[in-house]
Structures are given as structure tokens and as C-alpha cells.
Short mmCIF file of C-alpha atoms in Angstrom, two decimals:
data_model
loop_
_atom_site.label_atom_id
_atom_site.label_comp_id
_atom_site.label_asym_id
_atom_site.label_seq_id
_atom_site.Cartn_x
_atom_site.Cartn_y
_atom_site.Cartn_z
CA MET A 1 -7.55 19.34 11.71
CA ASN A 2 -7.36 22.76 11.34
CA ASN A 3 -3.51 22.94 10.25
CA LEU A 4 -4.11 20.69 7.84
CA ALA A 5 -7.02 22.74 6.14
CA GLN A 6 -4.64 25.91 6.09
CA ASN A 7 -2.01 24.03 4.43
CA VAL A 8 -3.44 22.52 1.34
CA TRP A 9 -4.86 24.16 -1.58
CA PRO A 10 -5.78 27.77 -2.23
CA LEU A 11 -9.79 27.44 -3.16
CA GLY A 12 -9.02 29.23 -6.58
CA GLU A 13 -6.92 26.22 -7.67
CA ALA A 14 -9.62 23.86 -7.00
CA ARG A 15 -12.15 26.22 -9.00
CA ARG A 16 -10.08 26.58 -11.70
CA ARG A 17 -10.01 23.02 -12.43
CA ARG A 18 -12.38 21.27 -14.92
CA SER A 19 -15.13 18.84 -13.32
CA ILE A 20 -15.38 15.07 -13.85
CA PRO A 21 -19.41 14.16 -13.68
CA ALA A 22 -20.73 13.19 -10.27
CA SER A 23 -21.73 10.21 -11.90
CA ALA A 24 -18.29 8.97 -12.65
CA VAL A 25 -17.10 8.61 -9.34
CA GLY A 26 -18.07 4.83 -8.26
CA GLU A 27 -19.94 3.86 -11.35
CA HIS A 28 -18.11 5.49 -14.63
CA PRO A 29 -14.31 5.46 -14.49
CA GLY A 30 -12.90 8.42 -16.12
CA GLU A 31 -10.84 11.05 -16.47
CA SER A 32 -11.14 14.92 -16.20
CA GLU A 33 -9.46 17.59 -18.49
CA SER A 34 -7.57 18.45 -15.01
CA GLY A 35 -6.09 15.06 -15.07
CA ALA A 36 -8.14 13.97 -12.26
CA LYS A 37 -8.76 9.82 -12.58
CA VAL A 38 -11.34 7.82 -11.13
CA SER A 39 -11.05 3.95 -11.58
CA VAL A 40 -11.71 0.45 -10.29
CA GLU A 41 -8.52 -0.87 -9.37
CA ARG A 42 -8.16 -4.75 -9.63
CA GLU A 43 -4.91 -5.88 -8.26
CA LEU A 44 -3.01 -9.05 -7.29
CA ARG A 45 0.43 -8.94 -5.16
CA PHE A 46 3.15 -11.49 -5.08
CA PHE A 47 6.34 -11.77 -2.99
CA MET A 48 9.81 -12.67 -4.09
CA PRO A 49 13.03 -12.66 -2.19
CA LEU A 50 15.46 -10.19 -4.09
CA SER A 51 18.13 -12.48 -4.63
CA LEU A 52 15.70 -15.18 -6.86
CA LEU A 53 14.19 -12.24 -8.83
CA GLY A 54 17.40 -11.64 -10.38
CA GLU A 55 17.91 -15.18 -11.07
CA TYR A 56 14.82 -15.16 -13.43
CA LEU A 57 14.60 -11.70 -14.32
CA ASP A 58 17.14 -8.94 -15.29
CA VAL A 59 15.44 -5.86 -14.01
CA LYS A 60 18.08 -3.53 -15.25
CA LYS A 61 16.44 -3.91 -18.79
CA LEU A 62 13.00 -2.93 -17.43
CA ARG A 63 11.77 0.90 -17.43
CA ARG A 64 12.17 2.16 -13.96
CA CYS A 65 10.88 5.04 -11.80
CA HIS A 66 11.42 5.86 -8.08
CA ILE A 67 8.45 6.61 -5.68
CA GLU A 68 8.10 8.60 -2.82
CA GLN A 69 4.86 8.15 -0.81
CA HIS A 70 3.52 9.79 2.57
CA TYR A 71 0.34 8.44 3.95
CA PHE A 72 -2.22 10.45 5.91
CA SER A 73 -3.89 8.67 9.41
CA ALA A 74 -7.41 7.74 9.21
CA GLU A 75 -8.49 11.00 11.22
CA HIS A 76 -7.58 12.77 8.03
CA PHE A 77 -9.38 11.07 5.82
CA PRO A 78 -12.86 12.97 5.78
CA LEU A 79 -10.94 16.47 5.23
CA ILE A 80 -8.54 14.94 2.52
CA SER A 81 -11.62 13.63 0.64
CA ILE A 82 -13.40 16.92 0.83
CA PHE A 83 -10.30 18.63 -0.73
CA ALA A 84 -9.55 16.10 -3.39
CA GLY A 85 -13.21 16.16 -4.81
CA GLU A 86 -13.06 19.73 -4.71
CA MET A 87 -9.95 19.92 -6.61
CA ALA A 88 -11.40 17.46 -9.32
CA GLY A 89 -14.59 19.22 -9.44
CA VAL A 90 -16.82 16.15 -8.25
CA GLY A 91 -17.49 17.68 -4.88
CA LEU A 92 -18.13 14.83 -2.31
CA LEU A 93 -17.02 11.47 -2.89
CA PRO A 94 -19.78 8.81 -2.36
CA LYS A 95 -21.38 8.57 1.25
CA ASP A 96 -20.69 4.73 0.75
CA LEU A 97 -17.14 4.77 0.00
CA ARG A 98 -15.45 3.58 3.11
CA ILE A 99 -11.63 4.91 2.83
CA THR A 100 -8.91 2.68 3.35
CA GLN A 101 -5.89 4.52 2.21
CA ALA A 102 -5.00 8.41 1.68
CA ARG A 103 -1.51 9.24 0.14
CA ILE A 104 0.63 11.70 -1.68
CA ARG A 105 3.32 10.39 -4.24
CA THR A 106 5.79 11.53 -6.19
CA ILE A 107 6.97 9.49 -9.26
CA SER A 108 9.94 10.41 -10.79
CA SER A 109 11.30 8.64 -14.23
CA ASP A 110 14.53 8.59 -15.53
CA GLY A 111 14.73 11.26 -18.42
CA SER A 112 11.13 12.70 -17.88
CA GLY A 113 11.00 14.77 -14.75
CA SER A 114 8.72 13.85 -11.87
CA GLU A 115 4.71 14.36 -10.81
CA SER A 116 2.79 14.45 -8.13
CA CYS A 117 -0.45 13.50 -6.83
CA LEU A 118 -2.93 12.72 -3.91
CA GLU A 119 -4.84 9.37 -4.02
CA ILE A 120 -7.42 8.08 -2.20
CA LYS A 121 -8.82 4.43 -2.26
CA GLY A 122 -11.60 2.67 -0.87
CA ARG A 123 -14.18 0.46 -1.45
CA GLN A 124 -17.79 0.53 -1.63
CA PRO A 125 -20.63 -2.23 -0.70
CA HIS A 126 -20.61 -3.66 -4.56
CA HIS A 127 -17.24 -3.99 -4.53
CA ASP A 128 -15.74 -7.35 -4.33
CA THR A 129 -12.49 -8.70 -2.51
CA LEU A 130 -10.18 -7.68 -5.19
CA GLU A 131 -11.58 -4.48 -6.12
CA ARG A 132 -10.80 -0.83 -4.67
CA LEU A 133 -12.12 2.52 -5.91
CA GLU A 134 -8.94 4.53 -6.96
CA PHE A 135 -9.20 8.43 -6.91
CA SER A 136 -5.92 10.35 -8.33
CA VAL A 137 -5.53 14.08 -8.62
CA PRO A 138 -2.56 15.75 -9.64
CA ILE A 139 -1.10 18.24 -7.29
CA LYS A 140 1.84 20.77 -7.46
CA ARG A 141 5.18 20.18 -6.16
CA GLU A 142 4.63 23.15 -3.68
CA SER A 143 1.62 21.09 -2.38
CA PHE A 144 3.10 18.14 -2.16
CA LYS A 145 5.93 19.30 -0.13
CA ARG A 146 3.15 21.11 2.35
CA LEU A 147 1.32 17.82 2.62
CA ARG A 148 4.31 15.98 3.22
CA GLU A 149 5.04 17.79 6.55
CA LEU A 150 1.36 16.85 7.39
CA ALA A 151 1.32 13.12 6.38
CA GLY A 152 1.78 11.25 9.90
CA GLY A 153 0.71 8.15 8.80
CA GLY A 154 4.20 6.64 7.50
CA CYS A 155 6.36 7.25 4.64
CA LEU A 156 8.25 5.12 2.36
CA THR A 157 10.80 5.35 -1.04
CA LYS A 158 10.97 2.24 -3.57
CA SER A 159 12.28 1.89 -6.90
CA ARG A 160 9.85 0.50 -9.29
CA TYR A 161 10.53 -1.75 -12.42
CA HIS A 162 7.77 -2.31 -15.31
CA ALA A 163 7.64 -5.52 -16.82
CA PRO A 164 5.25 -6.00 -19.64
CA GLY A 165 3.61 -9.22 -20.47
CA VAL A 166 0.43 -10.33 -21.85
CA ILE A 167 -2.45 -13.14 -20.64
CA SER A 168 -3.92 -15.52 -23.25
CA ILE A 169 -7.58 -15.58 -23.03
CA ASN A 170 -7.85 -17.91 -25.79
CA ASN A 171 -6.09 -19.05 -28.79
CA ARG A 172 -6.67 -15.46 -30.84
CA ASP A 173 -7.22 -13.07 -27.76
CA ARG A 174 -4.74 -11.71 -25.49
CA ALA A 175 -4.60 -8.85 -23.19
CA ARG A 176 -1.67 -6.66 -22.12
CA VAL A 177 -0.42 -6.43 -18.67
CA ILE A 178 2.30 -4.87 -16.72
CA ALA A 179 3.62 -6.01 -13.66
CA GLU A 180 4.99 -3.79 -11.11
CA ILE A 181 8.16 -4.98 -9.09
CA ASP A 182 8.78 -2.86 -5.82
CA VAL A 183 12.01 -2.63 -4.22
CA TYR A 184 11.83 -0.80 -1.27
CA ASP A 185 14.84 1.72 0.06
CA LEU A 186 13.06 3.41 2.98
CA VAL A 187 10.56 2.43 5.03
CA GLY A 188 9.06 4.33 8.11
CA LYS A 189 11.10 7.15 9.59
CA THR A 190 14.71 6.13 8.67
CA ARG A 191 14.51 2.20 8.20
CA GLN A 192 16.67 1.63 4.98
CA LEU A 193 16.30 -1.47 3.52
CA THR A 194 18.64 -1.80 0.39
CA GLY A 195 21.82 -3.74 1.50
CA CYS A 196 20.07 -5.37 4.42
CA SER A 197 20.78 -9.07 5.25
CA GLU A 198 19.29 -11.28 2.65
CA LYS A 199 15.87 -12.07 4.82
CA HIS A 200 14.96 -8.62 4.95
CA ASP A 201 15.80 -7.91 1.05
CA PHE A 202 12.52 -8.60 -0.80
CA ALA A 203 10.38 -7.35 -3.92
CA THR A 204 6.52 -7.16 -3.98
CA ILE A 205 5.17 -7.47 -7.46
CA ASP A 206 1.61 -5.76 -8.14
CA LEU A 207 -0.30 -7.00 -10.95
CA GLU A 208 -3.37 -5.05 -11.86
CA ILE A 209 -5.98 -6.93 -14.00
CA PRO A 210 -8.10 -4.65 -16.07
CA ASP A 211 -10.93 -7.42 -16.25
CA LYS A 212 -12.22 -10.20 -13.82
CA GLY A 213 -12.54 -12.48 -16.66
CA LEU A 214 -8.57 -12.40 -16.99
CA LEU A 215 -8.12 -14.38 -13.42
CA GLY A 216 -8.71 -17.57 -14.74
CA PRO A 217 -6.37 -17.79 -17.38
CA LEU A 218 -3.66 -16.18 -15.29
CA ALA A 219 -4.20 -18.93 -12.39
CA ASP A 220 -3.85 -21.24 -15.09
CA GLY A 221 -0.68 -20.19 -15.91
CA LYS A 222 -1.48 -18.69 -19.61
CA HIS A 223 0.85 -15.72 -19.42
CA SER A 224 4.06 -14.66 -20.42
CA LEU A 225 5.26 -13.39 -17.04
CA ASP A 226 7.44 -16.34 -16.40
CA PHE A 227 9.12 -14.91 -12.99
CA LEU A 228 5.65 -15.07 -11.41
CA PHE A 229 5.60 -19.07 -11.53
CA HIS A 230 8.53 -18.67 -8.67
CA ALA A 231 6.66 -15.96 -6.81
CA ILE A 232 4.56 -16.41 -3.69
CA SER A 233 0.97 -14.73 -4.23
CA LEU A 234 0.09 -12.79 -1.25
CA THR A 235 -3.46 -12.21 -2.25
CA ASP A 236 -3.95 -15.70 -1.71
CA HIS A 237 -2.19 -15.93 1.40
CA ASP A 238 -2.85 -15.53 5.02
CA LYS A 239 -4.37 -12.20 5.98
CA ARG A 240 -1.93 -11.74 8.67
CA ILE A 241 0.90 -12.16 6.38
CA GLN A 242 -0.64 -9.70 3.93
CA LYS A 243 -1.46 -6.77 6.61
CA ALA A 244 2.05 -7.28 8.00
CA LEU A 245 3.91 -6.46 4.65
CA SER A 246 1.34 -3.98 3.11
CA SER A 247 2.97 -1.11 2.13
CA GLN A 248 0.75 1.33 4.17
CA ARG A 249 1.77 -0.54 7.37
CA ILE A 250 5.47 -0.84 7.08
CA ALA A 251 5.54 2.73 5.65
CA ARG A 252 4.25 3.19 9.26
CA LYS A 253 5.42 0.68 11.21
CA GLY A 254 8.97 -0.21 9.36
CA LEU A 255 10.09 -3.94 9.79
CA ASP A 256 9.05 -4.38 13.01
CA ARG A 257 8.71 -7.78 14.63
CA ARG A 258 5.50 -8.52 12.72
CA ALA A 259 6.67 -7.92 9.40
CA LEU A 260 10.03 -9.82 10.13
CA ASP A 261 8.23 -12.90 11.20
CA ALA A 262 6.12 -12.53 8.08
CA LEU A 263 9.35 -12.71 5.83
CA LEU A 264 10.74 -15.46 7.80
CA GLN A 265 7.60 -17.59 6.91
CA LEU A 266 7.69 -16.73 3.60
CA HIS A 267 11.27 -17.39 2.93
CA GLU A 268 10.97 -20.84 4.65
CA GLN A 269 8.02 -21.46 2.50
CA TYR A 270 10.57 -20.69 -0.46
CA HIS A 271 12.63 -23.40 1.05
CA ARG A 272 10.02 -25.90 1.50
CA ASN A 273 9.22 -25.24 -2.05
CA GLY A 274 12.39 -26.00 -3.35
CA GLU A 275 13.28 -22.66 -5.05
#
């Protein structure tokens, strides 16, 4: 813990940042002048074999970025949350926030450089099953490199494709959404995924829902993301499958026996469904 404390940020950098009001955390999502963000995330996750995704969607036409993520182990959550709060100027994060994930990531986009951030995700008692509080604060590239050496909870790299769509609420109103399609390159220490056997090649699709009222129309198929009709919902799937293929777990464990068994079950489900 001492090494982590010594290698994070100079206190002066935290003091120079402008504040988010403490009330913003957990109750009134917002963004500070420093770029720190607090939001409630409602996310649905889907699975698709990579070979089938290409039949229903030309990802080459979509906006793409490259993501590198490193996770912290649970023992570092309290310290990371303190530093994150100091950097954003909010002080301590809510006491009733049960942190489930702390990570750093760099997102590189074609032609627009890269940006790095520290992210914390967790739940408070009033959040429902699909909701998580997401706290994100920008960090400098040098801070990312130093923290990367201390993030012992696993790592991964992936290519992300953004597929825009709309959900029809009624005959007049529509909500814009973006499906984030992730194709994993590396998981764990050295496990390379791209180019593996067909049963190892897969994509996950995350769809963030800005309002719970959109879940009904989405479930009824009132949306323009046609490829989702051929995807398997991980959100509604067996908890063992969800956990085996969670980004945090495969970053730590790679494609171990548990993950491979989950992939096999999902591929068999596709065959049963006639895909």
C-alpha cells in the first residue's frame, strides 16, 4: 500500500483541480471543470461470435478506438477511492458505496490522440440490479504509466466499435443510443485472442441505457440495432456465464477453463437457436 501511495499523484495536482459539489456524488450526476464525471450507468451486455457479427454488421464502417485497461485488486480500492476523490475535489466518496471495480484506461482514437483516466464503479443500496455509480477522473499519461505498474488485478486490450442506433419510445419520440462492440486482443498477462480458434473469437456488445423507461421498448424490439436480434443477452443469462466472461475476470484469469466452458455453452446455444 505504501508503494501505491508514493507512486500516484503529487498533492499539488489534486489541489489545482476544481471541485464537484459533494452532493453530486451518487445523487446528482455531473461533470466538474477538471473533467471528472459522476454518472449512474445502466448497461446491458450481449455476446456474439465474431464470425456471425460480420454477417450482420460491417464494423469497418464504424468509428473505432483502441482501449488498454488495467485493474486494481480489491485491497487497493480504499486508497484509490481517496486519491480519486482528492483529484476531483469531492473529498471522500460515499460511505455506502460498495466498490466493485477500480481501473485505469487509455483510449486511443484514430487521428485524435489518446486520453487516460482513472475509473471507479460501484453500487449504493438504492441502486437496482442494472445500475452502477461510475466515477471517472482524467489522469496524465505519465500517471497512467506509473499506476499501470501497480495495477495487479489484470489487464486487457481491445478494439471498440461504436454502432449508433435509436430506440422508439412511441410513434413520435425516439432516444439515441450507441452500442459499444468490443473485440478483445489481449487478456491476462499475455493471452492473445485475435486469430484464435473460432470458438475463442468473440465480441461483447455493451448498450448503455440513459433511462430505465427505454428497457421496455428495447425488449420489444423497437430499435434500429438489427444485429442485436442475433445476439445472446448476457445480462439475462446464468450468473455463472456472466461472471466467467466479465471483462474484469478475463483480465485477471485470461481464458481459463471456466471462461472456455462459458464460451462453449454460448456457441452451443447459437447452434440450438439455428444461427
